[in-house]
Amino acid sequence: MSDANFLNVYNEVVLENFTAVLKQNFMFQTQIKFLDEKVKEIPALQEKGNSYDSVVREKNELQNKIVSLTTEVENKDNIIKNTTNSDVDKHRLQKALNEQAKELERLSKKVTDVENDISDKNYYIKQLEDMLSNSKRKKLGLEIIESAKEEVEEVKSIEKVSVKENNGVLKVESAGGTF
């Protein structure tokens, strides 16, 4: 009788071990399928990285244009202050200055929109990166994306210029004061 009990207990232990092995196998197969789906998302991530780079270049170009327009506005403002021309010339120059200031304001808004777009894309990219394992990150070369993020932070630190209207006259302000 003890042999029968031993065999019954033995069979129960074998069945429990077999069940545990099957559960581990199912879990492993599920993880493999999940990772395969994540690997399929890699081309989309690479495309987002490329579009991110083009947005950074566009933002830099817009910043440069803002700086050149600010210089132009300053030069025209100096011309207005230093000339003794008639009211017609002053009116013409003020009109040109106002047009340049409006262009500057429009470009500043566009830069802000680009910064917000970059911020949204950074958040999405970070979420997708967090889902990848370290080995997948190394294979993708995600360090390149980190250097692009540092470049965006550097661009954000560039001086902001604002334009205000006061009694029909536009004033351009920068960190150095108004003119």
Tab-separated table of N, CA and C in Angstrom:
chain	number	residue	atom	x	y	z
A	1	MET	N	0.811	-1.191	0.000
A	1	MET	CA	0.000	0.000	0.000
A	1	MET	C	0.856	1.257	0.000
A	2	SER	N	1.981	1.219	0.670
A	2	SER	CA	2.830	2.407	0.689
A	2	SER	C	3.405	2.679	-0.690
A	3	ASP	N	3.610	1.638	-1.503
A	3	ASP	CA	4.074	1.851	-2.868
A	3	ASP	C	3.013	2.561	-3.686
A	4	ALA	N	1.779	2.255	-3.483
A	4	ALA	CA	0.695	2.922	-4.208
A	4	ALA	C	0.609	4.378	-3.786
A	5	ASN	N	0.740	4.656	-2.492
A	5	ASN	CA	0.733	6.047	-2.013
A	5	ASN	C	1.919	6.814	-2.579
A	6	PHE	N	3.063	6.164	-2.591
A	6	PHE	CA	4.264	6.812	-3.132
A	6	PHE	C	4.070	7.153	-4.606
A	7	LEU	N	3.512	6.242	-5.370
A	7	LEU	CA	3.272	6.483	-6.784
A	7	LEU	C	2.245	7.599	-6.984
A	8	ASN	N	1.206	7.629	-6.154
A	8	ASN	CA	0.208	8.700	-6.268
A	8	ASN	C	0.842	10.067	-5.993
A	9	VAL	N	1.633	10.167	-4.932
A	9	VAL	CA	2.291	11.426	-4.586
A	9	VAL	C	3.290	11.796	-5.680
A	10	TYR	N	4.022	10.788	-6.157
A	10	TYR	CA	4.996	11.014	-7.222
A	10	TYR	C	4.300	11.568	-8.472
A	11	ASN	N	3.186	10.958	-8.857
A	11	ASN	CA	2.441	11.423	-10.029
A	11	ASN	C	1.914	12.849	-9.814
A	12	GLU	N	1.473	13.180	-8.621
A	12	GLU	CA	0.997	14.542	-8.335
A	12	GLU	C	2.141	15.549	-8.475
A	13	VAL	N	3.322	15.211	-7.956
A	13	VAL	CA	4.490	16.094	-8.045
A	13	VAL	C	4.886	16.289	-9.504
A	14	VAL	N	4.900	15.202	-10.277
A	14	VAL	CA	5.254	15.287	-11.698
A	14	VAL	C	4.247	16.177	-12.417
A	15	LEU	N	2.972	16.007	-12.138
A	15	LEU	CA	1.924	16.814	-12.781
A	15	LEU	C	2.070	18.287	-12.409
A	16	GLU	N	2.363	18.594	-11.141
A	16	GLU	CA	2.542	19.988	-10.716
A	16	GLU	C	3.756	20.604	-11.407
A	17	ASN	N	4.855	19.868	-11.477
A	17	ASN	CA	6.061	20.369	-12.157
A	17	ASN	C	5.797	20.593	-13.645
A	18	PHE	N	5.088	19.668	-14.263
A	18	PHE	CA	4.759	19.804	-15.678
A	18	PHE	C	3.901	21.055	-15.903
A	19	THR	N	2.930	21.267	-15.031
A	19	THR	CA	2.068	22.456	-15.135
A	19	THR	C	2.883	23.732	-14.980
A	20	ALA	N	3.822	23.745	-14.048
A	20	ALA	CA	4.669	24.925	-13.833
A	20	ALA	C	5.533	25.195	-15.062
A	21	VAL	N	6.081	24.144	-15.661
A	21	VAL	CA	6.910	24.309	-16.864
A	21	VAL	C	6.066	24.846	-18.011
A	22	LEU	N	4.862	24.340	-18.170
A	22	LEU	CA	3.976	24.837	-19.225
A	22	LEU	C	3.646	26.318	-19.020
A	23	LYS	N	3.370	26.702	-17.782
A	23	LYS	CA	3.075	28.117	-17.499
A	23	LYS	C	4.261	28.998	-17.856
A	24	GLN	N	5.467	28.563	-17.502
A	24	GLN	CA	6.667	29.346	-17.833
A	24	GLN	C	6.850	29.442	-19.342
A	25	ASN	N	6.598	28.363	-20.047
A	25	ASN	CA	6.720	28.354	-21.498
A	25	ASN	C	5.718	29.325	-22.120
A	26	PHE	N	4.479	29.312	-21.648
A	26	PHE	CA	3.465	30.230	-22.166
A	26	PHE	C	3.869	31.680	-21.924
A	27	MET	N	4.388	31.941	-20.749
A	27	MET	CA	4.813	33.308	-20.417
A	27	MET	C	5.951	33.750	-21.345
A	28	PHE	N	6.896	32.872	-21.563
A	28	PHE	CA	8.037	33.178	-22.425
A	28	PHE	C	7.576	33.446	-23.861
A	29	GLN	N	6.684	32.602	-24.382
A	29	GLN	CA	6.166	32.791	-25.737
A	29	GLN	C	5.406	34.119	-25.856
A	30	THR	N	4.672	34.486	-24.825
A	30	THR	CA	3.937	35.758	-24.828
A	30	THR	C	4.911	36.930	-24.868
A	31	GLN	N	5.960	36.862	-24.083
A	31	GLN	CA	6.957	37.946	-24.075
A	31	GLN	C	7.640	38.066	-25.431
A	32	ILE	N	7.922	36.965	-26.061
A	32	ILE	CA	8.561	36.991	-27.380
A	32	ILE	C	7.647	37.684	-28.391
A	33	LYS	N	6.371	37.339	-28.393
A	33	LYS	CA	5.435	37.978	-29.319
A	33	LYS	C	5.317	39.471	-29.038
A	34	PHE	N	5.268	39.841	-27.783
A	34	PHE	CA	5.174	41.258	-27.410
A	34	PHE	C	6.394	42.028	-27.918
A	35	LEU	N	7.585	41.477	-27.742
A	35	LEU	CA	8.806	42.141	-28.200
A	35	LEU	C	8.871	42.205	-29.725
A	36	ASP	N	8.371	41.184	-30.403
A	36	ASP	CA	8.330	41.223	-31.867
A	36	ASP	C	7.466	42.383	-32.355
A	37	GLU	N	6.350	42.640	-31.684
A	37	GLU	CA	5.493	43.775	-32.049
A	37	GLU	C	6.216	45.097	-31.823
A	38	LYS	N	6.977	45.185	-30.755
A	38	LYS	CA	7.726	46.414	-30.469
A	38	LYS	C	8.816	46.649	-31.512
A	39	VAL	N	9.453	45.583	-31.973
A	39	VAL	CA	10.508	45.704	-32.981
A	39	VAL	C	9.920	46.239	-34.288
A	40	LYS	N	8.685	45.897	-34.587
A	40	LYS	CA	8.029	46.392	-35.801
A	40	LYS	C	7.820	47.906	-35.744
A	41	GLU	N	7.814	48.498	-34.559
A	41	GLU	CA	7.626	49.945	-34.411
A	41	GLU	C	8.919	50.730	-34.643
A	42	ILE	N	10.049	50.065	-34.741
A	42	ILE	CA	11.349	50.740	-34.873
A	42	ILE	C	11.415	51.635	-36.115
A	43	PRO	N	10.979	51.211	-37.303
A	43	PRO	CA	11.050	52.117	-38.462
A	43	PRO	C	10.261	53.416	-38.240
A	44	ALA	N	9.122	53.311	-37.583
A	44	ALA	CA	8.345	54.523	-37.300
A	44	ALA	C	9.113	55.443	-36.364
A	45	LEU	N	9.805	54.866	-35.387
A	45	LEU	CA	10.618	55.676	-34.478
A	45	LEU	C	11.757	56.355	-35.226
A	46	GLN	N	12.387	55.631	-36.144
A	46	GLN	CA	13.472	56.225	-36.909
A	46	GLN	C	12.957	57.372	-37.773
A	47	GLU	N	11.786	57.200	-38.348
A	47	GLU	CA	11.199	58.273	-39.164
A	47	GLU	C	10.881	59.486	-38.303
A	48	LYS	N	10.380	59.257	-37.111
A	48	LYS	CA	10.109	60.369	-36.201
A	48	LYS	C	11.402	61.082	-35.831
A	49	GLY	N	12.480	60.338	-35.646
A	49	GLY	CA	13.778	60.951	-35.348
A	49	GLY	C	14.243	61.825	-36.504
A	50	ASN	N	14.049	61.356	-37.736
A	50	ASN	CA	14.433	62.160	-38.906
A	50	ASN	C	13.591	63.419	-38.997
A	51	SER	N	12.281	63.305	-38.760
A	51	SER	CA	11.434	64.497	-38.815
A	51	SER	C	11.787	65.448	-37.679
A	52	TYR	N	12.205	64.903	-36.557
A	52	TYR	CA	12.630	65.731	-35.425
A	52	TYR	C	13.832	66.578	-35.837
A	53	ASP	N	14.798	65.965	-36.530
A	53	ASP	CA	15.981	66.694	-36.985
A	53	ASP	C	15.602	67.817	-37.945
A	54	SER	N	14.662	67.553	-38.846
A	54	SER	CA	14.266	68.595	-39.795
A	54	SER	C	13.544	69.735	-39.078
A	55	VAL	N	12.783	69.424	-38.048
A	55	VAL	CA	12.103	70.472	-37.280
A	55	VAL	C	13.134	71.329	-36.547
A	56	VAL	N	14.178	70.711	-36.025
A	56	VAL	CA	15.234	71.470	-35.335
A	56	VAL	C	15.930	72.404	-36.320
A	57	ARG	N	16.229	71.911	-37.537
A	57	ARG	CA	16.862	72.772	-38.547
A	57	ARG	C	15.951	73.946	-38.897
A	58	GLU	N	14.662	73.663	-39.075
A	58	GLU	CA	13.709	74.733	-39.405
A	58	GLU	C	13.648	75.759	-38.281
A	59	LYS	N	13.672	75.283	-37.057
A	59	LYS	CA	13.623	76.197	-35.921
A	59	LYS	C	14.860	77.086	-35.904
A	60	ASN	N	16.035	76.512	-36.171
A	60	ASN	CA	17.270	77.304	-36.211
A	60	ASN	C	17.212	78.363	-37.308
A	61	GLU	N	16.678	77.978	-38.468
A	61	GLU	CA	16.540	78.953	-39.554
A	61	GLU	C	15.604	80.089	-39.151
A	62	LEU	N	14.513	79.745	-38.490
A	62	LEU	CA	13.573	80.777	-38.039
A	62	LEU	C	14.217	81.693	-36.999
A	63	GLN	N	15.002	81.127	-36.101
A	63	GLN	CA	15.696	81.946	-35.098
A	63	GLN	C	16.651	82.918	-35.783
A	64	ASN	N	17.385	82.438	-36.785
A	64	ASN	CA	18.309	83.303	-37.515
A	64	ASN	C	17.557	84.418	-38.240
A	65	LYS	N	16.418	84.079	-38.817
A	65	LYS	CA	15.621	85.095	-39.510
A	65	LYS	C	15.096	86.130	-38.519
A	66	ILE	N	14.705	85.687	-37.335
A	66	ILE	CA	14.232	86.620	-36.304
A	66	ILE	C	15.347	87.579	-35.921
A	67	VAL	N	16.545	87.045	-35.750
A	67	VAL	CA	17.682	87.897	-35.384
A	67	VAL	C	17.951	88.920	-36.485
A	68	SER	N	17.923	88.488	-37.744
A	68	SER	CA	18.185	89.427	-38.841
A	68	SER	C	17.077	90.469	-38.940
A	69	LEU	N	15.821	90.053	-38.732
A	69	LEU	CA	14.716	91.017	-38.767
A	69	LEU	C	14.800	91.995	-37.596
A	70	THR	N	15.229	91.523	-36.451
A	70	THR	CA	15.399	92.405	-35.296
A	70	THR	C	16.469	93.453	-35.594
A	71	THR	N	17.548	93.026	-36.198
A	71	THR	CA	18.610	93.965	-36.568
A	71	THR	C	18.087	94.972	-37.590
A	72	GLU	N	17.322	94.486	-38.554
A	72	GLU	CA	16.742	95.378	-39.555
A	72	GLU	C	15.834	96.413	-38.905
A	73	VAL	N	14.999	95.958	-37.969
A	73	VAL	CA	14.086	96.868	-37.270
A	73	VAL	C	14.888	97.893	-36.476
A	74	GLU	N	15.946	97.462	-35.813
A	74	GLU	CA	16.785	98.396	-35.057
A	74	GLU	C	17.408	99.435	-35.982
A	75	ASN	N	17.917	98.979	-37.132
A	75	ASN	CA	18.511	99.911	-38.083
A	75	ASN	C	17.494	100.918	-38.596
A	76	LYS	N	16.317	100.462	-38.917
A	76	LYS	CA	15.278	101.362	-39.412
A	76	LYS	C	14.837	102.321	-38.315
A	77	ASP	N	14.781	101.833	-37.089
A	77	ASP	CA	14.419	102.722	-35.980
A	77	ASP	C	15.477	103.806	-35.804
A	78	ASN	N	16.749	103.443	-35.919
A	78	ASN	CA	17.827	104.433	-35.834
A	78	ASN	C	17.739	105.442	-36.971
A	79	ILE	N	17.401	104.969	-38.151
A	79	ILE	CA	17.240	105.879	-39.289
A	79	ILE	C	16.130	106.877	-39.001
A	80	ILE	N	15.027	106.407	-38.442
A	80	ILE	CA	13.898	107.294	-38.121
A	80	ILE	C	14.328	108.333	-37.098
A	81	LYS	N	15.065	107.912	-36.090
A	81	LYS	CA	15.480	108.840	-35.035
A	81	LYS	C	16.497	109.858	-35.537
A	82	ASN	N	17.390	109.453	-36.416
A	82	ASN	CA	18.492	110.306	-36.829
A	82	ASN	C	18.207	111.180	-38.043
A	83	THR	N	17.139	110.944	-38.734
A	83	THR	CA	16.868	111.741	-39.927
A	83	THR	C	16.030	112.966	-39.586
A	84	THR	N	16.219	113.992	-40.394
A	84	THR	CA	15.421	115.219	-40.252
A	84	THR	C	14.523	115.363	-41.461
A	85	ASN	N	14.172	114.243	-42.062
A	85	ASN	CA	13.335	114.247	-43.255
A	85	ASN	C	11.922	114.704	-42.915
A	86	SER	N	11.176	114.881	-43.925
A	86	SER	CA	9.795	115.346	-43.759
A	86	SER	C	8.932	114.263	-43.122
A	87	ASP	N	7.719	114.651	-42.796
A	87	ASP	CA	6.769	113.712	-42.189
A	87	ASP	C	6.442	112.551	-43.125
A	88	VAL	N	6.495	112.785	-44.416
A	88	VAL	CA	6.202	111.727	-45.385
A	88	VAL	C	7.255	110.622	-45.275
A	89	ASP	N	8.513	111.013	-45.195
A	89	ASP	CA	9.573	110.020	-45.047
A	89	ASP	C	9.455	109.283	-43.720
A	90	LYS	N	9.148	110.026	-42.666
A	90	LYS	CA	8.979	109.394	-41.354
A	90	LYS	C	7.826	108.399	-41.380
A	91	HIS	N	6.735	108.804	-42.035
A	91	HIS	CA	5.571	107.910	-42.127
A	91	HIS	C	5.935	106.642	-42.915
A	92	ARG	N	6.666	106.797	-44.011
A	92	ARG	CA	7.082	105.652	-44.830
A	92	ARG	C	7.969	104.705	-44.023
A	93	LEU	N	8.915	105.298	-43.305
A	93	LEU	CA	9.816	104.470	-42.497
A	93	LEU	C	9.077	103.790	-41.345
A	94	GLN	N	8.144	104.492	-40.703
A	94	GLN	CA	7.376	103.903	-39.605
A	94	GLN	C	6.520	102.751	-40.113
A	95	LYS	N	5.958	102.928	-41.298
A	95	LYS	CA	5.150	101.870	-41.893
A	95	LYS	C	6.015	100.631	-42.156
A	96	ALA	N	7.211	100.853	-42.710
A	96	ALA	CA	8.126	99.733	-42.962
A	96	ALA	C	8.519	99.062	-41.653
A	97	LEU	N	8.762	99.871	-40.625
A	97	LEU	CA	9.114	99.335	-39.313
A	97	LEU	C	7.972	98.494	-38.748
A	98	ASN	N	6.753	98.992	-38.887
A	98	ASN	CA	5.590	98.252	-38.392
A	98	ASN	C	5.422	96.922	-39.132
A	99	GLU	N	5.656	96.933	-40.435
A	99	GLU	CA	5.551	95.690	-41.208
A	99	GLU	C	6.610	94.681	-40.755
A	100	GLN	N	7.821	95.173	-40.537
A	100	GLN	CA	8.882	94.288	-40.072
A	100	GLN	C	8.556	93.735	-38.681
A	101	ALA	N	8.003	94.577	-37.820
A	101	ALA	CA	7.654	94.134	-36.471
A	101	ALA	C	6.554	93.082	-36.516
A	102	LYS	N	5.590	93.255	-37.414
A	102	LYS	CA	4.529	92.245	-37.556
A	102	LYS	C	5.115	90.928	-38.050
A	103	GLU	N	6.046	91.015	-38.997
A	103	GLU	CA	6.711	89.810	-39.498
A	103	GLU	C	7.492	89.124	-38.375
A	104	LEU	N	8.152	89.929	-37.559
A	104	LEU	CA	8.903	89.404	-36.424
A	104	LEU	C	7.969	88.702	-35.438
A	105	GLU	N	6.843	89.302	-35.181
A	105	GLU	CA	5.875	88.715	-34.252
A	105	GLU	C	5.325	87.399	-34.809
A	106	ARG	N	5.049	87.363	-36.114
A	106	ARG	CA	4.538	86.155	-36.748
A	106	ARG	C	5.587	85.038	-36.667
A	107	LEU	N	6.840	85.368	-36.931
A	107	LEU	CA	7.895	84.365	-36.873
A	107	LEU	C	8.136	83.889	-35.437
A	108	SER	N	8.008	84.806	-34.469
A	108	SER	CA	8.155	84.406	-33.068
A	108	SER	C	7.078	83.402	-32.685
A	109	LYS	N	5.863	83.626	-33.157
A	109	LYS	CA	4.767	82.696	-32.873
A	109	LYS	C	5.037	81.342	-33.530
A	110	LYS	N	5.579	81.392	-34.746
A	110	LYS	CA	5.884	80.147	-35.439
A	110	LYS	C	6.970	79.373	-34.693
A	111	VAL	N	7.968	80.082	-34.162
A	111	VAL	CA	9.029	79.433	-33.382
A	111	VAL	C	8.432	78.789	-32.137
A	112	THR	N	7.508	79.484	-31.478
A	112	THR	CA	6.850	78.928	-30.295
A	112	THR	C	6.082	77.654	-30.656
A	113	ASP	N	5.392	77.689	-31.793
A	113	ASP	CA	4.660	76.505	-32.239
A	113	ASP	C	5.615	75.348	-32.519
A	114	VAL	N	6.751	75.642	-33.140
A	114	VAL	CA	7.744	74.600	-33.427
A	114	VAL	C	8.299	74.028	-32.119
A	115	GLU	N	8.556	74.916	-31.135
A	115	GLU	CA	9.051	74.438	-29.831
A	115	GLU	C	8.040	73.515	-29.178
A	116	ASN	N	6.758	73.876	-29.233
A	116	ASN	CA	5.711	73.023	-28.659
A	116	ASN	C	5.642	71.689	-29.391
A	117	ASP	N	5.771	71.712	-30.726
A	117	ASP	CA	5.749	70.492	-31.518
A	117	ASP	C	6.919	69.589	-31.141
A	118	ILE	N	8.094	70.208	-30.984
A	118	ILE	CA	9.283	69.444	-30.592
A	118	ILE	C	9.075	68.822	-29.213
A	119	SER	N	8.505	69.588	-28.298
A	119	SER	CA	8.259	69.086	-26.949
A	119	SER	C	7.320	67.877	-26.980
A	120	ASP	N	6.252	67.970	-27.785
A	120	ASP	CA	5.313	66.857	-27.903
A	120	ASP	C	5.997	65.631	-28.494
A	121	LYS	N	6.826	65.835	-29.512
A	121	LYS	CA	7.513	64.705	-30.139
A	121	LYS	C	8.531	64.103	-29.184
A	122	ASN	N	9.215	64.946	-28.406
A	122	ASN	CA	10.171	64.433	-27.416
A	122	ASN	C	9.463	63.538	-26.414
A	123	TYR	N	8.266	63.944	-25.959
A	123	TYR	CA	7.514	63.165	-24.988
A	123	TYR	C	7.142	61.809	-25.591
A	124	TYR	N	6.649	61.799	-26.832
A	124	TYR	CA	6.257	60.557	-27.479
A	124	TYR	C	7.468	59.647	-27.672
A	125	ILE	N	8.567	60.221	-28.147
A	125	ILE	CA	9.780	59.424	-28.368
A	125	ILE	C	10.266	58.835	-27.052
A	126	LYS	N	10.256	59.619	-25.981
A	126	LYS	CA	10.707	59.154	-24.668
A	126	LYS	C	9.841	57.982	-24.198
A	127	GLN	N	8.520	58.085	-24.417
A	127	GLN	CA	7.638	56.988	-24.017
A	127	GLN	C	7.983	55.707	-24.789
A	128	LEU	N	8.214	55.841	-26.088
A	128	LEU	CA	8.534	54.664	-26.885
A	128	LEU	C	9.899	54.098	-26.507
A	129	GLU	N	10.859	54.981	-26.216
A	129	GLU	CA	12.177	54.514	-25.802
A	129	GLU	C	12.099	53.758	-24.472
A	130	ASP	N	11.286	54.240	-23.566
A	130	ASP	CA	11.159	53.595	-22.264
A	130	ASP	C	10.608	52.183	-22.387
A	131	MET	N	9.862	51.896	-23.453
A	131	MET	CA	9.292	50.570	-23.635
A	131	MET	C	10.322	49.580	-24.183
A	132	LEU	N	11.418	50.070	-24.733
A	132	LEU	CA	12.420	49.186	-25.324
A	132	LEU	C	13.414	48.709	-24.275
A	133	SER	N	13.940	47.519	-24.502
A	133	SER	CA	14.967	47.000	-23.601
A	133	SER	C	16.291	47.687	-23.926
A	134	ASN	N	17.264	47.548	-23.018
A	134	ASN	CA	18.573	48.193	-23.219
A	134	ASN	C	19.254	47.683	-24.481
A	135	SER	N	19.128	46.398	-24.768
A	135	SER	CA	19.787	45.855	-25.959
A	135	SER	C	19.173	46.443	-27.232
A	136	LYS	N	17.879	46.632	-27.244
A	136	LYS	CA	17.224	47.232	-28.411
A	136	LYS	C	17.638	48.688	-28.552
A	137	ARG	N	17.787	49.395	-27.450
A	137	ARG	CA	18.226	50.802	-27.490
A	137	ARG	C	19.612	50.902	-28.108
A	138	LYS	N	20.519	49.995	-27.701
A	138	LYS	CA	21.879	50.029	-28.242
A	138	LYS	C	21.863	49.733	-29.738
A	139	LYS	N	21.022	48.766	-30.159
A	139	LYS	CA	20.939	48.435	-31.582
A	139	LYS	C	20.430	49.618	-32.391
A	140	LEU	N	19.520	50.398	-31.830
A	140	LEU	CA	18.925	51.536	-32.545
A	140	LEU	C	19.815	52.765	-32.521
A	141	GLY	N	20.792	52.803	-31.657
A	141	GLY	CA	21.664	53.983	-31.561
A	141	GLY	C	20.908	55.188	-31.043
A	142	LEU	N	20.146	55.030	-29.992
A	142	LEU	CA	19.324	56.110	-29.464
A	142	LEU	C	20.146	57.242	-28.872
A	143	GLU	N	21.459	57.057	-28.716
A	143	GLU	CA	22.300	58.124	-28.195
A	143	GLU	C	22.258	59.328	-29.128
A	144	ILE	N	22.075	59.078	-30.420
A	144	ILE	CA	22.000	60.167	-31.403
A	144	ILE	C	20.820	61.069	-31.072
A	145	ILE	N	19.695	60.492	-30.697
A	145	ILE	CA	18.520	61.284	-30.359
A	145	ILE	C	18.785	62.116	-29.110
A	146	GLU	N	19.560	61.605	-28.172
A	146	GLU	CA	19.863	62.363	-26.956
A	146	GLU	C	20.651	63.624	-27.296
A	147	SER	N	21.593	63.525	-28.251
A	147	SER	CA	22.369	64.715	-28.615
A	147	SER	C	21.475	65.744	-29.296
A	148	ALA	N	20.474	65.292	-30.039
A	148	ALA	CA	19.549	66.236	-30.670
A	148	ALA	C	18.719	66.949	-29.613
A	149	LYS	N	18.371	66.260	-28.531
A	149	LYS	CA	17.620	66.903	-27.449
A	149	LYS	C	18.444	68.004	-26.800
A	150	GLU	N	19.766	67.757	-26.631
A	150	GLU	CA	20.627	68.789	-26.051
A	150	GLU	C	20.679	70.003	-26.972
A	151	GLU	N	20.688	69.764	-28.279
A	151	GLU	CA	20.725	70.870	-29.237
A	151	GLU	C	19.449	71.703	-29.140
A	152	VAL	N	18.290	71.062	-28.953
A	152	VAL	CA	17.038	71.798	-28.800
A	152	VAL	C	17.069	72.643	-27.535
A	153	GLU	N	17.591	72.102	-26.446
A	153	GLU	CA	17.670	72.873	-25.208
A	153	GLU	C	18.564	74.097	-25.393
A	154	GLU	N	19.642	73.937	-26.178
A	154	GLU	CA	20.543	75.060	-26.435
A	154	GLU	C	19.820	76.137	-27.245
A	155	VAL	N	19.013	75.724	-28.222
A	155	VAL	CA	18.284	76.684	-29.044
A	155	VAL	C	17.239	77.420	-28.209
A	156	LYS	N	16.630	76.737	-27.243
A	156	LYS	CA	15.622	77.372	-26.399
A	156	LYS	C	16.210	78.478	-25.541
A	157	SER	N	17.510	78.420	-25.282
A	157	SER	CA	18.128	79.412	-24.422
A	157	SER	C	18.427	80.717	-25.155
A	158	ILE	N	18.209	80.755	-26.471
A	158	ILE	CA	18.458	81.982	-27.246
A	158	ILE	C	17.488	83.070	-26.762
A	159	GLU	N	17.981	84.306	-26.750
A	159	GLU	CA	17.228	85.448	-26.228
A	159	GLU	C	15.895	85.601	-26.941
A	160	LYS	N	14.830	85.862	-26.206
A	160	LYS	CA	13.497	86.083	-26.733
A	160	LYS	C	13.327	87.573	-27.024
A	161	VAL	N	12.622	87.877	-28.076
A	161	VAL	CA	12.343	89.261	-28.444
A	161	VAL	C	10.831	89.393	-28.531
A	162	SER	N	10.265	90.471	-27.957
A	162	SER	CA	8.828	90.666	-28.013
A	162	SER	C	8.519	92.005	-28.667
A	163	VAL	N	7.321	92.099	-29.252
A	163	VAL	CA	6.890	93.322	-29.923
A	163	VAL	C	5.596	93.762	-29.255
A	164	LYS	N	5.514	95.066	-28.869
A	164	LYS	CA	4.312	95.598	-28.225
A	164	LYS	C	3.849	96.824	-28.992
A	165	GLU	N	2.527	97.030	-29.035
A	165	GLU	CA	1.986	98.207	-29.704
A	165	GLU	C	1.535	99.189	-28.636
A	166	ASN	N	1.913	100.441	-28.806
A	166	ASN	CA	1.561	101.477	-27.849
A	166	ASN	C	1.135	102.703	-28.645
A	167	ASN	N	-0.168	103.015	-28.611
A	167	ASN	CA	-0.724	104.167	-29.332
A	167	ASN	C	-0.368	104.132	-30.820
A	168	GLY	N	-0.495	102.979	-31.460
A	168	GLY	CA	-0.247	102.877	-32.883
A	168	GLY	C	1.216	102.748	-33.253
A	169	VAL	N	2.143	102.821	-32.283
A	169	VAL	CA	3.572	102.713	-32.557
A	169	VAL	C	4.052	101.390	-31.976
A	170	LEU	N	4.717	100.600	-32.800
A	170	LEU	CA	5.204	99.312	-32.330
A	170	LEU	C	6.563	99.492	-31.674
A	171	LYS	N	6.744	98.865	-30.527
A	171	LYS	CA	8.027	98.895	-29.814
A	171	LYS	C	8.573	97.471	-29.777
A	172	VAL	N	9.828	97.331	-30.034
A	172	VAL	CA	10.489	96.031	-29.988
A	172	VAL	C	11.310	96.001	-28.692
A	173	GLU	N	11.105	94.953	-27.887
A	173	GLU	CA	11.825	94.816	-26.627
A	173	GLU	C	12.711	93.584	-26.674
A	174	SER	N	13.852	93.710	-26.072
A	174	SER	CA	14.736	92.557	-25.937
A	174	SER	C	15.305	92.608	-24.521
A	175	ALA	N	16.188	91.667	-24.221
A	175	ALA	CA	16.759	91.626	-22.870
A	175	ALA	C	17.527	92.916	-22.570
A	176	GLY	N	17.972	93.630	-23.610
A	176	GLY	CA	18.736	94.843	-23.429
A	176	GLY	C	17.869	96.079	-23.192
A	177	GLY	N	16.567	96.004	-23.354
A	177	GLY	CA	15.696	97.162	-23.147
A	177	GLY	C	14.807	97.391	-24.361
A	178	THR	N	14.233	98.577	-24.459
A	178	THR	CA	13.352	98.902	-25.588
A	178	THR	C	14.003	99.950	-26.451
A	179	PHE	N	13.523	100.082	-27.671
A	179	PHE	CA	14.001	101.130	-28.561
A	179	PHE	C	12.876	101.542	-29.485
